Coordinates of N, CA and C and ligand atoms in Angstrom, one line a residue:
M243 N 2.6 -6.1 15.9 CA 2.3 -7.4 15.3 C 1.9 -7.1 13.8
F244 N 2.6 -7.7 12.9 CA 2.2 -7.5 11.5 C 1.6 -8.9 11.0
S245 N 0.6 -8.7 10.2 CA 0.1 -9.9 9.5 C 0.6 -9.8 8.1
T246 N 0.8 -11.0 7.4 CA 1.2 -10.9 6.0 C -0.1 -10.5 5.3
N247 N 0.2 -10.0 4.1 CA -1.0 -9.6 3.3 C -1.6 -10.8 2.5
D248 N -2.8 -11.0 2.7 CA -3.6 -12.0 2.0 C -4.1 -11.6 0.7
S249 N -3.9 -12.4 -0.3 CA -4.4 -12.0 -1.7 C -5.3 -13.1 -2.2
E250 N -6.4 -12.7 -2.8 CA -7.3 -13.6 -3.4 C -7.6 -13.2 -4.8
I251 N -7.8 -14.1 -5.7 CA -8.2 -13.8 -7.1 C -9.7 -14.1 -7.2
L252 N -10.4 -13.1 -7.7 CA -11.8 -13.2 -7.9 C -12.1 -12.7 -9.3
G253 N -12.3 -13.6 -10.2 CA -12.6 -13.2 -11.6 C -11.4 -12.4 -12.1
E254 N -11.8 -11.2 -12.6 CA -10.8 -10.3 -13.2 C -10.0 -9.5 -12.2
F255 N -10.3 -9.8 -10.9 CA -9.7 -8.9 -9.9 C -8.8 -9.7 -8.9
S256 N -7.8 -9.1 -8.3 CA -7.2 -9.6 -7.1 C -7.5 -8.7 -6.0
V257 N -7.7 -9.2 -4.8 CA -8.0 -8.4 -3.6 C -7.0 -8.8 -2.6
T258 N -6.2 -7.8 -2.2 CA -5.2 -7.9 -1.1 C -5.7 -7.2 0.1
T259 N -5.6 -7.9 1.2 CA -6.0 -7.4 2.5 C -4.8 -7.0 3.3
V260 N -4.7 -5.7 3.6 CA -3.6 -5.2 4.5 C -4.3 -4.9 5.9
I261 N -3.9 -5.8 6.8 CA -4.5 -5.5 8.2 C -3.6 -4.6 8.9
N262 N -4.1 -3.5 9.3 CA -3.3 -2.5 10.1 C -3.2 -2.9 11.5
T263 N -2.4 -2.2 12.3 CA -2.0 -2.7 13.6 C -2.9 -2.1 14.7
P264 N -2.6 -2.3 16.0 CA -3.5 -1.9 17.1 C -3.7 -0.4 17.0
P265 N -4.8 0.1 17.6 CA -5.7 -0.7 18.4 C -6.9 -1.4 17.7
W266 N -7.1 -1.1 16.4 CA -8.3 -1.5 15.8 C -8.2 -2.6 14.7
Y267 N -7.0 -2.9 14.3 CA -6.7 -3.9 13.3 C -7.7 -3.8 12.1
E268 N -7.9 -2.6 11.6 CA -8.8 -2.4 10.5 C -8.2 -3.0 9.2
N269 N -9.1 -3.4 8.3 CA -8.7 -3.9 7.0 C -8.7 -2.8 6.0
C270 N -7.5 -2.7 5.3 CA -7.4 -1.9 4.1 C -7.4 -2.9 3.0
Y271 N -8.0 -2.6 1.9 CA -8.0 -3.5 0.7 C -7.4 -2.8 -0.5
V272 N -6.6 -3.5 -1.2 CA -6.1 -3.1 -2.5 C -6.7 -4.0 -3.6
I273 N -7.5 -3.4 -4.4 CA -8.2 -4.2 -5.5 C -7.5 -3.9 -6.8
R274 N -7.1 -4.9 -7.5 CA -6.4 -4.8 -8.8 C -7.2 -5.4 -9.9
H275 N -7.6 -4.6 -10.9 CA -8.3 -5.1 -12.0 C -7.2 -5.7 -13.0
R276 N -7.1 -7.0 -13.0 CA -5.9 -7.6 -13.6 C -5.8 -7.3 -15.1
P277 N -6.9 -7.2 -15.9 CA -6.7 -6.9 -17.3 C -6.1 -5.5 -17.6
T278 N -6.4 -4.5 -16.8 CA -5.9 -3.2 -17.0 C -4.8 -2.8 -16.1
G279 N -4.7 -3.5 -15.0 CA -3.7 -3.1 -14.0 C -4.2 -1.9 -13.1
R280 N -5.4 -1.5 -13.3 CA -5.9 -0.4 -12.5 C -6.1 -0.8 -11.0
Q281 N -5.8 0.0 -10.1 CA -5.9 -0.4 -8.7 C -6.7 0.6 -7.9
L282 N -7.5 0.1 -7.0 CA -8.3 1.0 -6.1 C -7.9 0.6 -4.7
V283 N -7.8 1.6 -3.8 CA -7.5 1.3 -2.4 C -8.7 1.7 -1.6
I284 N -9.2 0.8 -0.8 CA -10.4 1.0 0.1 C -10.0 1.1 1.5
D285 N -10.3 2.2 2.2 CA -10.1 2.4 3.6 C -8.7 2.3 4.1
P286 N -7.8 3.1 3.6 CA -6.4 3.1 4.1 C -6.3 3.8 5.5
G287 N -6.4 2.9 6.5 CA -6.6 3.5 7.9 C -5.3 4.0 8.5
G288 N -4.1 3.5 7.9 CA -2.9 3.9 8.5 C -1.8 3.2 7.8
E289 N -0.5 3.3 8.3 CA 0.6 2.6 7.7 C 0.6 2.7 6.2
A290 N 0.6 3.9 5.7 CA 0.6 4.2 4.3 C 1.7 3.5 3.6
D291 N 2.9 3.4 4.2 CA 4.0 2.8 3.6 C 3.8 1.3 3.2
R292 N 3.1 0.6 4.1 CA 2.8 -0.8 3.8 C 1.8 -0.9 2.7
I293 N 0.8 0.0 2.7 CA -0.2 -0.1 1.7 C 0.4 0.3 0.3
A294 N 1.3 1.3 0.4 CA 1.9 1.8 -0.9 C 2.8 0.7 -1.5
A295 N 3.4 -0.1 -0.6 CA 4.3 -1.2 -1.1 C 3.4 -2.3 -1.8
V296 N 2.2 -2.5 -1.3 CA 1.3 -3.5 -2.0 C 0.9 -2.9 -3.4
V297 N 0.5 -1.6 -3.3 CA 0.1 -0.9 -4.6 C 1.2 -0.9 -5.6
G298 N 2.4 -0.6 -5.1 CA 3.5 -0.4 -6.0 C 4.3 -1.6 -6.4
A299 N 3.8 -2.8 -5.9 CA 4.5 -4.0 -6.4 C 4.3 -4.1 -7.9
D300 N 5.3 -4.6 -8.5 CA 5.4 -4.7 -10.0 C 5.1 -3.4 -10.7
G301 N 5.5 -2.3 -10.1 CA 5.5 -1.0 -10.7 C 4.1 -0.4 -10.8
G302 N 3.1 -1.0 -10.0 CA 1.7 -0.5 -10.1 C 1.6 0.8 -9.4
T303 N 0.4 1.4 -9.7 CA 0.1 2.7 -9.1 C -1.4 2.7 -8.8
A304 N -1.8 3.6 -7.9 CA -3.2 3.6 -7.5 C -4.0 4.5 -8.4
S305 N -5.2 4.2 -8.6 CA -6.1 5.1 -9.4 C -7.0 5.9 -8.6
E306 N -7.4 5.4 -7.5 CA -8.3 6.1 -6.6 C -8.4 5.5 -5.2
I307 N -8.8 6.3 -4.3 CA -9.0 5.8 -2.9 C -10.5 5.9 -2.6
L308 N -11.1 4.9 -2.1 CA -12.5 4.9 -1.8 C -12.7 4.7 -0.3
L309 N -13.6 5.5 0.3 CA -13.8 5.3 1.8 C -15.2 4.7 2.0
T310 N -15.3 3.7 2.8 CA -16.7 3.2 3.2 C -17.3 4.2 4.2
H311 N -16.5 4.8 5.0 CA -17.0 5.9 5.9 C -15.8 6.6 6.4
G312 N -16.0 7.6 7.3 CA -15.0 8.5 7.6 C -14.3 8.4 9.0
H313 N -14.5 7.3 9.7 CA -13.8 7.1 11.0 C -12.3 7.1 10.8
P314 N -11.6 7.6 11.8 CA -10.1 7.8 11.7 C -9.4 6.5 11.4
D315 N -9.9 5.4 11.9 CA -9.2 4.1 11.6 C -9.4 3.6 10.2
H316 N -10.2 4.4 9.4 CA -10.4 4.0 8.0 C -9.8 5.0 7.0
L317 N -9.5 6.2 7.5 CA -8.9 7.1 6.6 C -7.6 7.7 7.0
G318 N -7.0 7.2 8.1 CA -5.8 7.8 8.7 C -4.6 7.7 7.8
G319 N -4.6 6.8 6.8 CA -3.5 6.7 5.9 C -3.7 7.5 4.6
V320 N -4.8 8.2 4.4 CA -5.1 8.8 3.1 C -4.1 9.9 2.8
Y321 N -3.8 10.7 3.7 CA -2.9 11.9 3.5 C -1.6 11.4 3.0
D322 N -1.0 10.5 3.7 CA 0.3 10.0 3.3 C 0.3 9.2 2.0
L323 N -0.8 8.5 1.8 CA -0.9 7.7 0.5 C -1.1 8.7 -0.7
Q324 N -1.8 9.8 -0.5 CA -1.9 10.8 -1.5 C -0.7 11.5 -1.8
A325 N 0.3 11.5 -0.8 CA 1.6 12.1 -1.1 C 2.4 11.2 -2.1
K326 N 2.1 9.9 -2.1 CA 2.8 9.0 -3.0 C 2.1 8.8 -4.3
F327 N 0.7 8.7 -4.2 CA -0.1 8.6 -5.4 C -1.1 9.7 -5.4
D328 N -0.9 10.7 -6.3 CA -1.7 11.9 -6.3 C -3.1 11.6 -6.9
V329 N -3.9 10.9 -6.2 CA -5.2 10.4 -6.7 C -6.3 10.9 -5.8
P330 N -7.5 11.1 -6.3 CA -8.6 11.5 -5.5 C -9.1 10.4 -4.5
C331 N -9.7 10.9 -3.4 CA -10.3 10.0 -2.4 C -11.8 10.3 -2.4
R332 N -12.6 9.3 -2.5 CA -14.0 9.5 -2.6 C -14.8 9.0 -1.4
A333 N -15.8 9.7 -1.0 CA -16.7 9.3 0.1 C -18.1 9.9 -0.2
H334 N -19.1 9.4 0.5 CA -20.5 9.9 0.4 C -20.6 11.3 1.0
Q335 N -21.4 12.1 0.3 CA -21.7 13.4 0.8 C -22.2 13.5 2.3
E336 N -23.0 12.5 2.6 CA -23.6 12.5 4.0 C -22.5 12.2 5.1
E337 N -21.3 11.8 4.6 CA -20.2 11.5 5.5 C -19.4 12.8 5.8
R338 N -19.7 13.9 5.2 CA -18.9 15.1 5.3 C -18.7 15.5 6.8
P339 N -19.7 15.5 7.6 CA -19.5 16.0 9.0 C -18.6 15.1 9.8
I340 N -18.7 13.8 9.5 CA -17.8 12.8 10.2 C -16.4 13.0 9.8
I341 N -16.1 13.1 8.5 CA -14.8 13.3 8.0 C -14.2 14.7 8.5
G342 N -15.1 15.7 8.5 CA -14.7 17.0 9.0 C -14.3 17.1 10.4
S343 N -14.7 16.1 11.2 CA -14.4 16.2 12.6 C -13.3 15.1 12.9
V344 N -12.7 14.6 11.9 CA -11.7 13.5 12.1 C -10.5 13.9 13.0
A345 N -10.0 15.1 12.7 CA -8.8 15.6 13.4 C -9.1 15.6 14.9
S346 N -10.2 16.2 15.3 CA -10.5 16.3 16.7 C -10.7 14.9 17.4
W347 N -11.4 14.1 16.6 CA -11.7 12.7 17.1 C -10.4 12.0 17.4
A348 N -9.5 12.1 16.3 CA -8.3 11.3 16.4 C -7.5 11.8 17.6
G349 N -7.5 13.1 17.8 CA -6.8 13.6 18.9 C -7.3 13.1 20.2
A350 N -8.6 13.0 20.4 CA -9.2 12.5 21.6 C -9.1 11.0 21.8
L351 N -9.3 10.3 20.7 CA -9.3 8.8 20.8 C -8.0 8.1 20.6
M352 N -7.2 8.7 19.8 CA -6.0 7.9 19.4 C -4.7 8.6 19.8
R353 N -4.9 9.8 20.4 CA -3.7 10.6 20.8 C -2.7 10.8 19.7
Q354 N -3.2 10.9 18.5 CA -2.3 11.2 17.4 C -3.0 12.1 16.4
R355 N -2.3 12.8 15.7 CA -2.9 13.8 14.7 C -3.1 13.0 13.4
I356 N -4.3 13.1 12.9 CA -4.6 12.5 11.6 C -5.0 13.7 10.7
P357 N -4.1 13.9 9.7 CA -4.4 15.0 8.8 C -5.6 14.6 7.8
A358 N -6.3 15.6 7.5 CA -7.4 15.4 6.5 C -6.9 15.0 5.2
P359 N -7.6 14.2 4.4 CA -7.1 13.9 3.0 C -6.8 15.2 2.2
R360 N -5.8 15.0 1.4 CA -5.4 16.2 0.5 C -6.4 16.5 -0.5
R361 N -7.0 15.4 -1.1 CA -8.0 15.6 -2.2 C -9.2 14.7 -1.8
L362 N -10.3 15.4 -1.6 CA -11.5 14.6 -1.2 C -12.7 15.0 -2.1
E363 N -13.3 14.0 -2.7 CA -14.5 14.3 -3.6 C -15.7 13.5 -3.1
Y364 N -16.8 14.2 -2.9 CA -18.0 13.6 -2.4 C -18.9 13.2 -3.5
F365 N -19.5 12.1 -3.4 CA -20.6 11.7 -4.3 C -21.9 11.7 -3.6
T366 N -23.0 11.8 -4.3 CA -24.3 11.7 -3.7 C -25.1 10.5 -4.2
G367 N -26.1 10.1 -3.4 CA -26.9 8.9 -3.9 C -26.1 7.6 -3.9
E368 N -26.4 6.9 -5.0 CA -25.7 5.6 -5.2 C -25.2 5.5 -6.6
P369 N -24.2 6.3 -6.9 CA -23.7 6.3 -8.3 C -23.0 5.0 -8.7
A370 N -23.0 4.8 -10.0 CA -22.1 3.7 -10.5 C -20.7 4.4 -10.8
L371 N -19.7 3.9 -10.2 CA -18.3 4.5 -10.4 C -17.7 3.8 -11.6
V372 N -17.5 4.5 -12.6 CA -17.1 3.9 -13.9 C -15.6 4.1 -14.1
Y373 N -14.9 3.0 -14.2 CA -13.5 3.0 -14.5 C -13.2 2.3 -15.8
D374 N -12.0 2.4 -16.2 CA -11.6 1.8 -17.5 C -11.7 0.3 -17.4
G375 N -12.7 -0.3 -18.0 CA -12.8 -1.7 -18.0 C -13.8 -2.3 -17.0
F376 N -14.2 -1.6 -16.0 CA -15.2 -2.1 -15.0 C -15.9 -1.0 -14.3
D377 N -17.0 -1.4 -13.6 CA -17.8 -0.4 -12.8 C -17.8 -0.9 -11.4
V378 N -18.0 0.0 -10.5 CA -18.2 -0.3 -9.1 C -19.5 0.3 -8.6
G379 N -20.4 -0.5 -8.0 CA -21.7 0.0 -7.6 C -21.5 0.6 -6.1
V380 N -22.3 1.5 -5.8 CA -22.4 2.1 -4.4 C -23.7 1.7 -3.8
L381 N -23.7 1.2 -2.6 CA -25.0 1.0 -1.9 C -24.9 1.9 -0.6
F382 N -25.8 2.8 -0.5 CA -25.9 3.7 0.6 C -26.4 2.9 1.9
T383 N -25.5 2.8 2.9 CA -25.9 1.9 4.0 C -25.6 2.7 5.3
P384 N -26.4 3.8 5.6 CA -26.2 4.5 6.8 C -26.6 3.7 8.1
G385 N -26.2 4.2 9.2 CA -26.5 3.6 10.5 C -25.3 3.6 11.4
H386 N -24.2 3.0 10.9 CA -22.9 3.1 11.7 C -22.5 4.6 11.7
T387 N -22.5 5.2 10.5 CA -22.3 6.6 10.4 C -23.4 7.1 9.4
P388 N -23.6 8.5 9.3 CA -24.7 8.9 8.4 C -24.4 8.7 6.9
G389 N -23.2 8.6 6.5 CA -22.9 8.5 5.1 C -22.1 7.2 4.8
G390 N -22.3 6.1 5.5 CA -21.7 4.9 5.3 C -22.1 4.3 3.9
V391 N -21.2 3.7 3.2 CA -21.6 3.0 2.0 C -20.9 1.6 1.9
C392 N -21.4 0.8 1.0 CA -20.7 -0.5 0.6 C -20.4 -0.3 -0.9
Y393 N -19.2 -0.9 -1.3 CA -18.8 -0.9 -2.6 C -19.0 -2.2 -3.2
V394 N -19.8 -2.3 -4.3 CA -20.2 -3.6 -4.9 C -19.4 -3.8 -6.2
F395 N -18.6 -4.8 -6.2 CA -17.9 -5.3 -7.4 C -18.6 -6.5 -7.9
D396 N -18.1 -7.0 -9.0 CA -18.7 -8.2 -9.6 C -18.3 -9.5 -8.8
G397 N -19.2 -9.9 -7.9 CA -18.9 -11.1 -7.1 C -18.3 -10.8 -5.7
F398 N -18.1 -9.6 -5.3 CA -17.6 -9.3 -4.0 C -17.9 -7.8 -3.6
V399 N -18.0 -7.6 -2.3 CA -18.5 -6.3 -1.8 C -17.7 -5.9 -0.6
F400 N -17.5 -4.6 -0.4 CA -16.8 -4.1 0.8 C -17.8 -3.4 1.7
T401 N -17.9 -3.9 2.9 CA -19.0 -3.5 3.7 C -18.6 -2.6 4.9
G402 N -17.3 -2.2 4.9 CA -16.9 -1.3 6.0 C -17.3 -1.7 7.4
D403 N -17.8 -0.8 8.2 CA -18.2 -1.1 9.5 C -19.7 -1.3 9.6
T404 N -20.4 -1.4 8.4 CA -21.8 -1.7 8.4 C -22.1 -3.1 8.9
L405 N -21.3 -4.0 8.4 CA -21.5 -5.5 8.6 C -20.2 -6.2 8.7
F406 N -20.0 -6.9 9.8 CA -18.8 -7.8 10.0 C -19.2 -9.2 9.9
N407 N -18.2 -10.1 9.9 CA -18.4 -11.5 9.9 C -19.0 -11.8 11.3
R408 N -20.3 -12.0 11.3 CA -21.1 -12.3 12.5 C -21.1 -11.1 13.5
G409 N -21.3 -9.9 13.0 CA -21.4 -8.8 13.8 C -21.8 -7.6 13.0
V410 N -22.2 -6.5 13.7 CA -22.6 -5.3 13.0 C -21.8 -4.1 13.7
G411 N -21.8 -3.0 12.9 CA -21.0 -1.9 13.4 C -21.7 -1.2 14.7
R412 N -21.0 -0.6 15.5 CA -21.6 0.1 16.6 C -22.4 1.3 16.2
T413 N -23.4 1.6 17.0 CA -24.3 2.7 16.6 C -24.3 3.8 17.7
D414 N -23.3 3.8 18.6 CA -23.4 4.7 19.7 C -22.4 5.9 19.5
L415 N -21.8 6.0 18.3 CA -20.9 7.1 18.0 C -21.7 8.2 17.3
P416 N -21.1 9.4 17.2 CA -21.9 10.5 16.6 C -22.4 10.1 15.2
G417 N -23.7 10.4 15.0 CA -24.4 10.1 13.7 C -24.8 8.7 13.6
G418 N -24.5 7.8 14.6 CA -25.0 6.4 14.5 C -26.5 6.3 14.9
H419 N -27.1 5.3 14.3 CA -28.6 5.1 14.6 C -28.9 3.6 14.3
G420 N -29.3 2.9 15.4 CA -29.5 1.5 15.3 C -30.5 1.0 14.3
P421 N -31.8 1.6 14.3 CA -32.8 1.1 13.4 C -32.4 1.4 11.9
T422 N -31.7 2.5 11.7 CA -31.2 2.8 10.4 C -30.2 1.7 9.9
L423 N -29.3 1.3 10.8 CA -28.3 0.3 10.5 C -29.0 -1.0 10.1
T424 N -29.9 -1.4 11.0 CA -30.7 -2.7 10.7 C -31.3 -2.7 9.4
A425 N -31.9 -1.5 9.0 CA -32.6 -1.4 7.7 C -31.6 -1.5 6.6
S426 N -30.4 -0.9 6.8 CA -29.3 -0.9 5.8 C -28.8 -2.3 5.5
I427 N -28.6 -3.0 6.6 CA -28.1 -4.4 6.5 C -29.1 -5.3 5.8
A428 N -30.4 -5.2 6.2 CA -31.4 -6.0 5.5 C -31.4 -5.7 4.0
R429 N -31.4 -4.4 3.6 CA -31.4 -4.1 2.2 C -30.2 -4.6 1.5
L430 N -29.0 -4.4 2.1 CA -27.8 -4.9 1.6 C -27.8 -6.4 1.2
L431 N -28.3 -7.2 2.2 CA -28.2 -8.6 2.0 C -29.3 -9.1 1.0
E432 N -30.4 -8.3 0.9 CA -31.4 -8.7 -0.1 C -30.9 -8.4 -1.5
S433 N -30.1 -7.4 -1.6 CA -29.8 -6.9 -3.0 C -28.6 -7.7 -3.6
L434 N -27.9 -8.5 -2.9 CA -26.7 -9.2 -3.4 C -27.0 -10.7 -3.7
T435 N -26.2 -11.2 -4.5 CA -26.3 -12.6 -4.8 C -25.6 -13.5 -3.7
P436 N -26.2 -14.7 -3.4 CA -25.7 -15.4 -2.3 C -24.2 -15.8 -2.3
S437 N -23.7 -15.9 -3.5 CA -22.3 -16.3 -3.5 C -21.3 -15.2 -3.4
A438 N -21.8 -14.0 -3.4 CA -20.9 -12.8 -3.3 C -20.1 -12.8 -2.0
R439 N -18.9 -12.4 -2.1 CA -18.0 -12.4 -0.9 C -18.1 -11.1 -0.2
L440 N -18.1 -11.1 1.1 CA -18.2 -9.8 1.8 C -16.9 -9.5 2.6
Y441 N -16.3 -8.4 2.3 CA -15.1 -8.0 3.0 C -15.4 -6.8 3.9
S442 N -15.2 -7.0 5.2 CA -15.6 -6.0 6.1 C -14.4 -5.2 6.6
G443 N -14.8 -4.1 7.4 CA -13.8 -3.2 7.9 C -12.8 -3.8 9.0
H444 N -13.3 -4.8 9.6 CA -12.5 -5.5 10.7 C -12.9 -7.0 10.6
G445 N -11.9 -7.8 10.7 CA -12.2 -9.3 10.8 C -12.2 -9.9 9.4
P446 N -12.5 -11.2 9.4 CA -12.4 -12.0 8.2 C -13.6 -11.9 7.3
A447 N -13.4 -12.2 6.0 CA -14.4 -12.2 5.0 C -15.4 -13.3 5.2
W448 N -16.6 -13.2 4.6 CA -17.6 -14.3 4.6 C -18.4 -14.1 3.3
T449 N -19.5 -14.9 3.2 CA -20.3 -14.7 2.0 C -21.7 -14.2 2.3
V450 N -22.4 -13.8 1.3 CA -23.8 -13.3 1.5 C -24.7 -14.4 2.0
A451 N -24.5 -15.6 1.5 CA -25.3 -16.8 2.0 C -25.1 -17.0 3.5
E452 N -23.8 -16.9 3.9 CA -23.5 -17.1 5.4 C -24.1 -15.9 6.2
A453 N -24.0 -14.7 5.6 CA -24.5 -13.6 6.3 C -26.0 -13.6 6.4
R454 N -26.7 -14.1 5.4 CA -28.2 -14.2 5.5 C -28.6 -15.1 6.6
T455 N -27.9 -16.3 6.6 CA -28.3 -17.2 7.7 C -28.1 -16.6 9.0
W456 N -27.0 -16.0 9.2 CA -26.7 -15.4 10.5 C -27.7 -14.3 10.8
W457 N -27.9 -13.5 9.8 CA -28.8 -12.3 10.0 C -30.2 -12.7 10.4
S458 N -30.7 -13.8 9.8 CA -32.1 -14.2 10.0 C -32.3 -14.6 11.5
Q459 N -31.2 -15.0 12.2 CA -31.2 -15.2 13.6 C -30.9 -13.9 14.4
A460 N -29.9 -13.2 13.9 CA -29.5 -12.0 14.7 C -30.4 -10.8 14.6
A461 N -31.3 -10.8 13.5 CA -32.1 -9.6 13.3 C -33.1 -9.5 14.4
A462 N -33.3 -10.5 15.2 CA -34.2 -10.4 16.3 C -33.7 -9.5 17.4
Y463 N -32.3 -9.3 17.4 CA -31.7 -8.4 18.4 C -32.1 -7.0 18.1
D464 N -32.0 -6.2 19.1 CA -32.2 -4.8 19.0 C -30.9 -4.1 19.0
F465 N -30.4 -3.5 17.9 CA -29.1 -2.9 17.9 C -29.2 -1.4 18.2
A466 N -30.3 -0.9 18.6 CA -30.5 0.5 18.8 C -29.6 1.0 20.0
Ligands
ZN19 ZN1 -16.3 3.0 11.9
ZN20 ZN1 -13.7 0.6 11.9

């Protein structure tokens, strides 16, 4: 089952959502900075050909691949995408053990081989990623995994599996920790403007204002 690719214009950017197929229907995002044509790919979980077709429309090329975290359903397409676009893939240093075990995970969970990225560069802390014409902020949001991050653009944010539209990431996988995730989500929502759009790793987008309302009720739950 394929879904068509949804595209939205947000200021200087367009955001195209490529929803991958079963079992997880994870969201991959292609972000295009319209003034420069520079494109970033976030969490290419699989189906590299479909993602490459979005990136390559109008003769475009990718500049970089960013990972919110290292689960197989978010990086399974990196190897093939890097064969088409020889660009670095970035992730947080604390995610190294998760990414390092991806091949064995994928074998056990998905019965398929997922090759590790060809080029992988780790960052530490919460750097500003500086590109030609714009910056991307990093918020370190561990809890779903030890090195999970959110990528903060001007007016929109990619939250990976830290926060979904009315849901949070699971914390029962290796390196997951409920209280840490709760603290990360609280800090994330406090630090963003209410109108900012939130794009998550699975499911539909929503806004910080909607998320705050939901969270103020859901935070009473114990996610540990
Ligand atoms: Zn995950
Ligand atoms: Zn996921």
